[in-house]
Amino acid sequence: MRVTAVYPGTFDPMTVGHIDVARRASSMFDDLIVAVAASTTKSPFFSLEERVDMATTILSDLDNVTVQSFGGLLVDYASEVGSKVIVRGLRAISDFEYEVQIAGVNRHLAPNIETVFIAAAQEYTFLSSSIVREIARLQGDVSEFVHPEVVESFARRHHRAIHEGYA
Ligand code: ADP
């Protein structure tokens, strides 16, 4: 039986920390779906389409990985795609409380779905999408933290903002 895992997140944008988790998860399961959350409550910087497109390009070298978008309850989405495994990354103690709480709720909602945590690589424990967005907003260099595709997306956004007169 093939085991499909889902790695959900906002990925606003995907960082090298996310890529590392996706890569490692893809070697643990037969198939991995990177599920990009519509996440209306977080008001993402990049549109859902942009986040899906970037992740698709970034992870295109991993044969057993696909990128999809989803809305609604994660456990419903996981059931729909036939997955019994949710993958989440854990960076630090600060992630722990929130992640364990979500895992507990999801387990309550769908006892047949397991959450598996992958510990962040030491060098990426400080890295978050929000920090990357803040550096980019202040015109800093984010190329160490994200794939070139994301660097380009930030540049496009910046040029558009200048063109439209609000940067
Ligand atoms: P959320 O799903 O809470 O909106 P993100 O999209 O930023 O958060 O991240 C998706 C998942 O990846 C979460 O489990 C998060 O803890 C994890 N993650 C985020 N950044 C890193 C990192 N640098 N290293 C490992 N895991 C990470």
PDB file of C-alpha atoms and ligand atoms in Angstrom:
ATOM      1  CA  MET A   1       0.000   0.000   0.000  1.00  0.00           C
ATOM      2  CA  ARG A   2       1.383   3.398  -0.962  1.00  0.00           C
ATOM      3  CA  VAL A   3       1.578   5.946   1.802  1.00  0.00           C
ATOM      4  CA  THR A   4       0.759   9.506   0.826  1.00  0.00           C
ATOM      5  CA  ALA A   5       1.629  12.308   3.217  1.00  0.00           C
ATOM      6  CA  VAL A   6       0.397  15.892   3.171  1.00  0.00           C
ATOM      7  CA  TYR A   7       2.706  18.771   4.133  1.00  0.00           C
ATOM      8  CA  PRO A   8       0.398  21.749   4.712  1.00  0.00           C
ATOM      9  CA  GLY A   9       1.356  25.357   5.201  1.00  0.00           C
ATOM     10  CA  THR A  10       0.819  28.908   4.089  1.00  0.00           C
ATOM     11  CA  PHE A  11       4.228  28.988   2.371  1.00  0.00           C
ATOM     12  CA  ASP A  12       4.125  32.788   2.103  1.00  0.00           C
ATOM     13  CA  PRO A  13       6.703  32.346   0.656  1.00  0.00           C
ATOM     14  CA  MET A  14       8.354  28.924   0.735  1.00  0.00           C
ATOM     15  CA  THR A  15      11.786  29.174   2.413  1.00  0.00           C
ATOM     16  CA  VAL A  16      14.818  26.884   2.340  1.00  0.00           C
ATOM     17  CA  GLY A  17      13.567  25.569   5.703  1.00  0.00           C
ATOM     18  CA  HIS A  18      10.300  24.437   4.072  1.00  0.00           C
ATOM     19  CA  ILE A  19      12.225  22.971   1.126  1.00  0.00           C
ATOM     20  CA  ASP A  20      14.386  20.964   3.527  1.00  0.00           C
ATOM     21  CA  VAL A  21      11.310  19.534   5.300  1.00  0.00           C
ATOM     22  CA  ALA A  22       9.606  18.716   1.957  1.00  0.00           C
ATOM     23  CA  ARG A  23      12.734  17.021   0.645  1.00  0.00           C
ATOM     24  CA  ARG A  24      13.163  14.928   3.772  1.00  0.00           C
ATOM     25  CA  ALA A  25       9.454  14.014   3.902  1.00  0.00           C
ATOM     26  CA  SER A  26       9.533  13.010   0.232  1.00  0.00           C
ATOM     27  CA  SER A  27      12.193  10.431   1.048  1.00  0.00           C
ATOM     28  CA  MET A  28      10.105   9.008   3.910  1.00  0.00           C
ATOM     29  CA  PHE A  29       6.785   8.510   2.084  1.00  0.00           C
ATOM     30  CA  ASP A  30       5.759   7.136  -1.306  1.00  0.00           C
ATOM     31  CA  ASP A  31       4.058  10.373  -2.254  1.00  0.00           C
ATOM     32  CA  LEU A  32       4.034  13.828  -0.744  1.00  0.00           C
ATOM     33  CA  ILE A  33       1.470  16.529  -1.401  1.00  0.00           C
ATOM     34  CA  VAL A  34       2.611  20.004  -0.450  1.00  0.00           C
ATOM     35  CA  ALA A  35      -0.734  21.607   0.374  1.00  0.00           C
ATOM     36  CA  VAL A  36      -0.793  25.384   0.168  1.00  0.00           C
ATOM     37  CA  ALA A  37      -3.469  26.849   2.423  1.00  0.00           C
ATOM     38  CA  ALA A  38      -5.719  29.558   1.045  1.00  0.00           C
ATOM     39  CA  SER A  39      -5.370  30.989   4.585  1.00  0.00           C
ATOM     40  CA  THR A  40      -7.670  33.967   4.453  1.00  0.00           C
ATOM     41  CA  THR A  41      -7.155  34.770   8.152  1.00  0.00           C
ATOM     42  CA  LYS A  42      -3.416  35.377   7.622  1.00  0.00           C
ATOM     43  CA  SER A  43      -3.939  37.757   4.648  1.00  0.00           C
ATOM     44  CA  PRO A  44      -0.949  36.357   2.775  1.00  0.00           C
ATOM     45  CA  PHE A  45       1.481  38.652   0.958  1.00  0.00           C
ATOM     46  CA  PHE A  46       1.591  36.399  -2.117  1.00  0.00           C
ATOM     47  CA  SER A  47      -1.644  35.210  -3.733  1.00  0.00           C
ATOM     48  CA  LEU A  48      -2.625  31.574  -3.501  1.00  0.00           C
ATOM     49  CA  GLU A  49      -1.804  31.133  -7.177  1.00  0.00           C
ATOM     50  CA  GLU A  50       1.651  32.713  -6.750  1.00  0.00           C
ATOM     51  CA  ARG A  51       2.423  30.535  -3.717  1.00  0.00           C
ATOM     52  CA  VAL A  52       1.351  27.375  -5.538  1.00  0.00           C
ATOM     53  CA  ASP A  53       3.286  28.321  -8.706  1.00  0.00           C
ATOM     54  CA  MET A  54       6.459  29.121  -6.757  1.00  0.00           C
ATOM     55  CA  ALA A  55       6.311  25.880  -4.738  1.00  0.00           C
ATOM     56  CA  THR A  56       5.638  23.858  -7.907  1.00  0.00           C
ATOM     57  CA  THR A  57       8.712  25.269  -9.646  1.00  0.00           C
ATOM     58  CA  ILE A  58      10.899  24.993  -6.550  1.00  0.00           C
ATOM     59  CA  LEU A  59      10.046  21.340  -5.886  1.00  0.00           C
ATOM     60  CA  SER A  60       9.897  20.209  -9.526  1.00  0.00           C
ATOM     61  CA  ASP A  61      13.006  18.028  -9.132  1.00  0.00           C
ATOM     62  CA  LEU A  62      11.266  15.796  -6.569  1.00  0.00           C
ATOM     63  CA  ASP A  63       9.399  13.153  -8.586  1.00  0.00           C
ATOM     64  CA  ASN A  64       7.006  12.024  -5.857  1.00  0.00           C
ATOM     65  CA  VAL A  65       5.997  15.538  -4.776  1.00  0.00           C
ATOM     66  CA  THR A  66       2.983  17.452  -6.058  1.00  0.00           C
ATOM     67  CA  VAL A  67       1.761  20.872  -4.999  1.00  0.00           C
ATOM     68  CA  GLN A  68      -1.928  21.635  -4.523  1.00  0.00           C
ATOM     69  CA  SER A  69      -3.980  24.334  -2.884  1.00  0.00           C
ATOM     70  CA  PHE A  70      -6.638  23.681  -0.283  1.00  0.00           C
ATOM     71  CA  GLY A  71      -9.232  25.513   1.752  1.00  0.00           C
ATOM     72  CA  GLY A  72     -11.342  24.373   4.660  1.00  0.00           C
ATOM     73  CA  LEU A  73     -10.386  21.809   7.258  1.00  0.00           C
ATOM     74  CA  LEU A  74      -7.020  20.141   6.765  1.00  0.00           C
ATOM     75  CA  VAL A  75      -8.252  16.730   7.924  1.00  0.00           C
ATOM     76  CA  ASP A  76     -11.094  16.846   5.377  1.00  0.00           C
ATOM     77  CA  TYR A  77      -8.623  17.702   2.660  1.00  0.00           C
ATOM     78  CA  ALA A  78      -6.247  14.899   3.775  1.00  0.00           C
ATOM     79  CA  SER A  79      -9.137  12.389   3.695  1.00  0.00           C
ATOM     80  CA  GLU A  80     -10.164  13.594   0.228  1.00  0.00           C
ATOM     81  CA  VAL A  81      -6.698  12.934  -1.183  1.00  0.00           C
ATOM     82  CA  GLY A  82      -6.419   9.608   0.643  1.00  0.00           C
ATOM     83  CA  SER A  83      -3.695  10.646   3.066  1.00  0.00           C
ATOM     84  CA  LYS A  84      -3.366   9.414   6.642  1.00  0.00           C
ATOM     85  CA  VAL A  85      -0.241  11.412   7.429  1.00  0.00           C
ATOM     86  CA  ILE A  86       0.195  15.127   8.068  1.00  0.00           C
ATOM     87  CA  VAL A  87       3.781  16.399   8.084  1.00  0.00           C
ATOM     88  CA  ARG A  88       4.731  19.520  10.036  1.00  0.00           C
ATOM     89  CA  GLY A  89       8.113  21.075  10.699  1.00  0.00           C
ATOM     90  CA  LEU A  90       9.284  21.911  14.217  1.00  0.00           C
ATOM     91  CA  ARG A  91      11.791  24.684  14.665  1.00  0.00           C
ATOM     92  CA  ALA A  92      11.897  25.477  18.337  1.00  0.00           C
ATOM     93  CA  ILE A  93      10.046  25.373  21.610  1.00  0.00           C
ATOM     94  CA  SER A  94       8.003  28.289  20.300  1.00  0.00           C
ATOM     95  CA  ASP A  95       6.553  26.086  17.521  1.00  0.00           C
ATOM     96  CA  PHE A  96       5.981  23.190  19.863  1.00  0.00           C
ATOM     97  CA  GLU A  97       2.969  24.385  21.829  1.00  0.00           C
ATOM     98  CA  TYR A  98       1.026  25.539  18.783  1.00  0.00           C
ATOM     99  CA  GLU A  99       1.907  22.508  16.677  1.00  0.00           C
ATOM    100  CA  VAL A 100       1.011  20.012  19.400  1.00  0.00           C
ATOM    101  CA  GLN A 101      -2.286  21.805  19.969  1.00  0.00           C
ATOM    102  CA  ILE A 102      -3.179  21.642  16.261  1.00  0.00           C
ATOM    103  CA  ALA A 103      -2.080  18.006  16.080  1.00  0.00           C
ATOM    104  CA  GLY A 104      -4.306  17.236  19.063  1.00  0.00           C
ATOM    105  CA  VAL A 105      -7.314  18.922  17.491  1.00  0.00           C
ATOM    106  CA  ASN A 106      -6.738  17.166  14.179  1.00  0.00           C
ATOM    107  CA  ARG A 107      -6.387  13.838  15.968  1.00  0.00           C
ATOM    108  CA  HIS A 108      -9.667  14.508  17.715  1.00  0.00           C
ATOM    109  CA  LEU A 109     -11.382  15.353  14.427  1.00  0.00           C
ATOM    110  CA  ALA A 110      -9.825  12.474  12.510  1.00  0.00           C
ATOM    111  CA  PRO A 111      -8.297   9.762  14.746  1.00  0.00           C
ATOM    112  CA  ASN A 112      -7.080   7.794  11.717  1.00  0.00           C
ATOM    113  CA  ILE A 113      -4.760  10.596  10.601  1.00  0.00           C
ATOM    114  CA  GLU A 114      -1.336  10.907  12.254  1.00  0.00           C
ATOM    115  CA  THR A 115       0.738  14.061  12.497  1.00  0.00           C
ATOM    116  CA  VAL A 116       4.460  13.495  11.991  1.00  0.00           C
ATOM    117  CA  PHE A 117       6.950  16.184  13.011  1.00  0.00           C
ATOM    118  CA  ILE A 118      10.225  16.732  11.242  1.00  0.00           C
ATOM    119  CA  ALA A 119      12.819  18.646  13.229  1.00  0.00           C
ATOM    120  CA  ALA A 120      14.157  21.677  11.389  1.00  0.00           C
ATOM    121  CA  ALA A 121      17.761  21.548  10.279  1.00  0.00           C
ATOM    122  CA  GLN A 122      19.951  23.383  12.801  1.00  0.00           C
ATOM    123  CA  GLU A 123      20.879  26.082  10.267  1.00  0.00           C
ATOM    124  CA  TYR A 124      17.211  26.900   9.532  1.00  0.00           C
ATOM    125  CA  THR A 125      15.768  27.026  13.038  1.00  0.00           C
ATOM    126  CA  PHE A 126      15.705  30.848  12.942  1.00  0.00           C
ATOM    127  CA  LEU A 127      14.079  31.020   9.531  1.00  0.00           C
ATOM    128  CA  SER A 128      10.443  31.929   8.953  1.00  0.00           C
ATOM    129  CA  SER A 129       8.393  33.268   6.040  1.00  0.00           C
ATOM    130  CA  SER A 130       7.556  36.377   8.053  1.00  0.00           C
ATOM    131  CA  ILE A 131      11.249  37.178   8.627  1.00  0.00           C
ATOM    132  CA  VAL A 132      11.934  36.731   4.916  1.00  0.00           C
ATOM    133  CA  ARG A 133       9.020  39.048   4.042  1.00  0.00           C
ATOM    134  CA  GLU A 134      10.302  41.669   6.477  1.00  0.00           C
ATOM    135  CA  ILE A 135      13.851  41.565   5.059  1.00  0.00           C
ATOM    136  CA  ALA A 136      12.466  41.822   1.519  1.00  0.00           C
ATOM    137  CA  ARG A 137      10.213  44.717   2.492  1.00  0.00           C
ATOM    138  CA  LEU A 138      13.263  46.586   3.781  1.00  0.00           C
ATOM    139  CA  GLN A 139      15.120  45.882   0.533  1.00  0.00           C
ATOM    140  CA  GLY A 140      17.481  43.345   2.126  1.00  0.00           C
ATOM    141  CA  ASP A 141      18.981  40.359   0.339  1.00  0.00           C
ATOM    142  CA  VAL A 142      16.886  37.229   0.883  1.00  0.00           C
ATOM    143  CA  SER A 143      18.700  35.008  -1.622  1.00  0.00           C
ATOM    144  CA  GLU A 144      20.274  32.913   1.143  1.00  0.00           C
ATOM    145  CA  PHE A 145      16.862  32.060   2.581  1.00  0.00           C
ATOM    146  CA  VAL A 146      14.730  31.344  -0.460  1.00  0.00           C
ATOM    147  CA  HIS A 147      14.904  29.794  -3.939  1.00  0.00           C
ATOM    148  CA  PRO A 148      15.780  32.203  -6.836  1.00  0.00           C
ATOM    149  CA  GLU A 149      12.162  31.876  -8.000  1.00  0.00           C
ATOM    150  CA  VAL A 150      11.029  33.601  -4.796  1.00  0.00           C
ATOM    151  CA  VAL A 151      13.722  36.293  -5.081  1.00  0.00           C
ATOM    152  CA  GLU A 152      12.290  37.059  -8.528  1.00  0.00           C
ATOM    153  CA  SER A 153       8.730  37.160  -7.230  1.00  0.00           C
ATOM    154  CA  PHE A 154       9.726  39.717  -4.588  1.00  0.00           C
ATOM    155  CA  ALA A 155      11.521  41.770  -7.259  1.00  0.00           C
ATOM    156  CA  ARG A 156       8.447  41.662  -9.512  1.00  0.00           C
ATOM    157  CA  ARG A 157       6.272  42.799  -6.627  1.00  0.00           C
ATOM    158  CA  HIS A 158       8.670  45.622  -5.824  1.00  0.00           C
ATOM    159  CA  HIS A 159       8.775  46.852  -9.430  1.00  0.00           C
ATOM    160  CA  ARG A 160       5.006  46.703  -9.662  1.00  0.00           C
ATOM    161  CA  ALA A 161       4.730  48.694  -6.422  1.00  0.00           C
ATOM    162  CA  ILE A 162       7.118  51.375  -7.755  1.00  0.00           C
ATOM    163  CA  HIS A 163       5.233  51.478 -11.038  1.00  0.00           C
ATOM    164  CA  GLU A 164       1.943  51.895  -9.239  1.00  0.00           C
ATOM    165  CA  GLY A 165       3.473  54.531  -6.980  1.00  0.00           C
ATOM    166  CA  TYR A 166       3.145  53.018  -3.516  1.00  0.00           C
ATOM    167  CA  ALA A 167       6.737  51.980  -2.713  1.00  0.00           C
TER     168      ALA A 167
HETATM  169  P1  ADP B   1       1.668  27.806   8.867  1.00  0.00           P
HETATM  170  O1  ADP B   1       1.287  26.506   8.247  1.00  0.00           O
HETATM  171  O2  ADP B   1       1.539  27.784  10.361  1.00  0.00           O
HETATM  172  O3  ADP B   1       1.048  29.006   8.212  1.00  0.00           O
HETATM  173  P2  ADP B   1       4.227  27.944   7.452  1.00  0.00           P
HETATM  174  O4  ADP B   1       3.596  27.940   6.116  1.00  0.00           O
HETATM  175  O5  ADP B   1       5.245  29.015   7.662  1.00  0.00           O
HETATM  176  O6  ADP B   1       3.245  27.986   8.662  1.00  0.00           O
HETATM  177  O7  ADP B   1       4.992  26.567   7.688  1.00  0.00           O
HETATM  178  C1  ADP B   1       4.474  25.309   7.403  1.00  0.00           C
HETATM  179  C2  ADP B   1       5.157  24.285   8.270  1.00  0.00           C
HETATM  180  O8  ADP B   1       6.569  24.325   8.079  1.00  0.00           O
HETATM  181  C3  ADP B   1       4.947  24.481   9.775  1.00  0.00           C
HETATM  182  O9  ADP B   1       4.865  23.210  10.385  1.00  0.00           O
HETATM  183  C4  ADP B   1       6.190  25.193  10.221  1.00  0.00           C
HETATM  184  O10 ADP B   1       6.476  24.941  11.580  1.00  0.00           O
HETATM  185  C5  ADP B   1       7.215  24.553   9.317  1.00  0.00           C
HETATM  186  N1  ADP B   1       8.380  25.425   9.105  1.00  0.00           N
HETATM  187  C6  ADP B   1       8.380  26.754   8.867  1.00  0.00           C
HETATM  188  N2  ADP B   1       9.637  27.221   8.729  1.00  0.00           N
HETATM  189  C7  ADP B   1      10.449  26.158   8.903  1.00  0.00           C
HETATM  190  C8  ADP B   1      11.875  25.993   8.949  1.00  0.00           C
HETATM  191  N3  ADP B   1      12.703  27.023   8.799  1.00  0.00           N
HETATM  192  N4  ADP B   1      12.367  24.751   9.150  1.00  0.00           N
HETATM  193  C9  ADP B   1      11.504  23.710   9.343  1.00  0.00           C
HETATM  194  N5  ADP B   1      10.175  23.798   9.360  1.00  0.00           N
HETATM  195  C10 ADP B   1       9.640  25.001   9.137  1.00  0.00           C
END
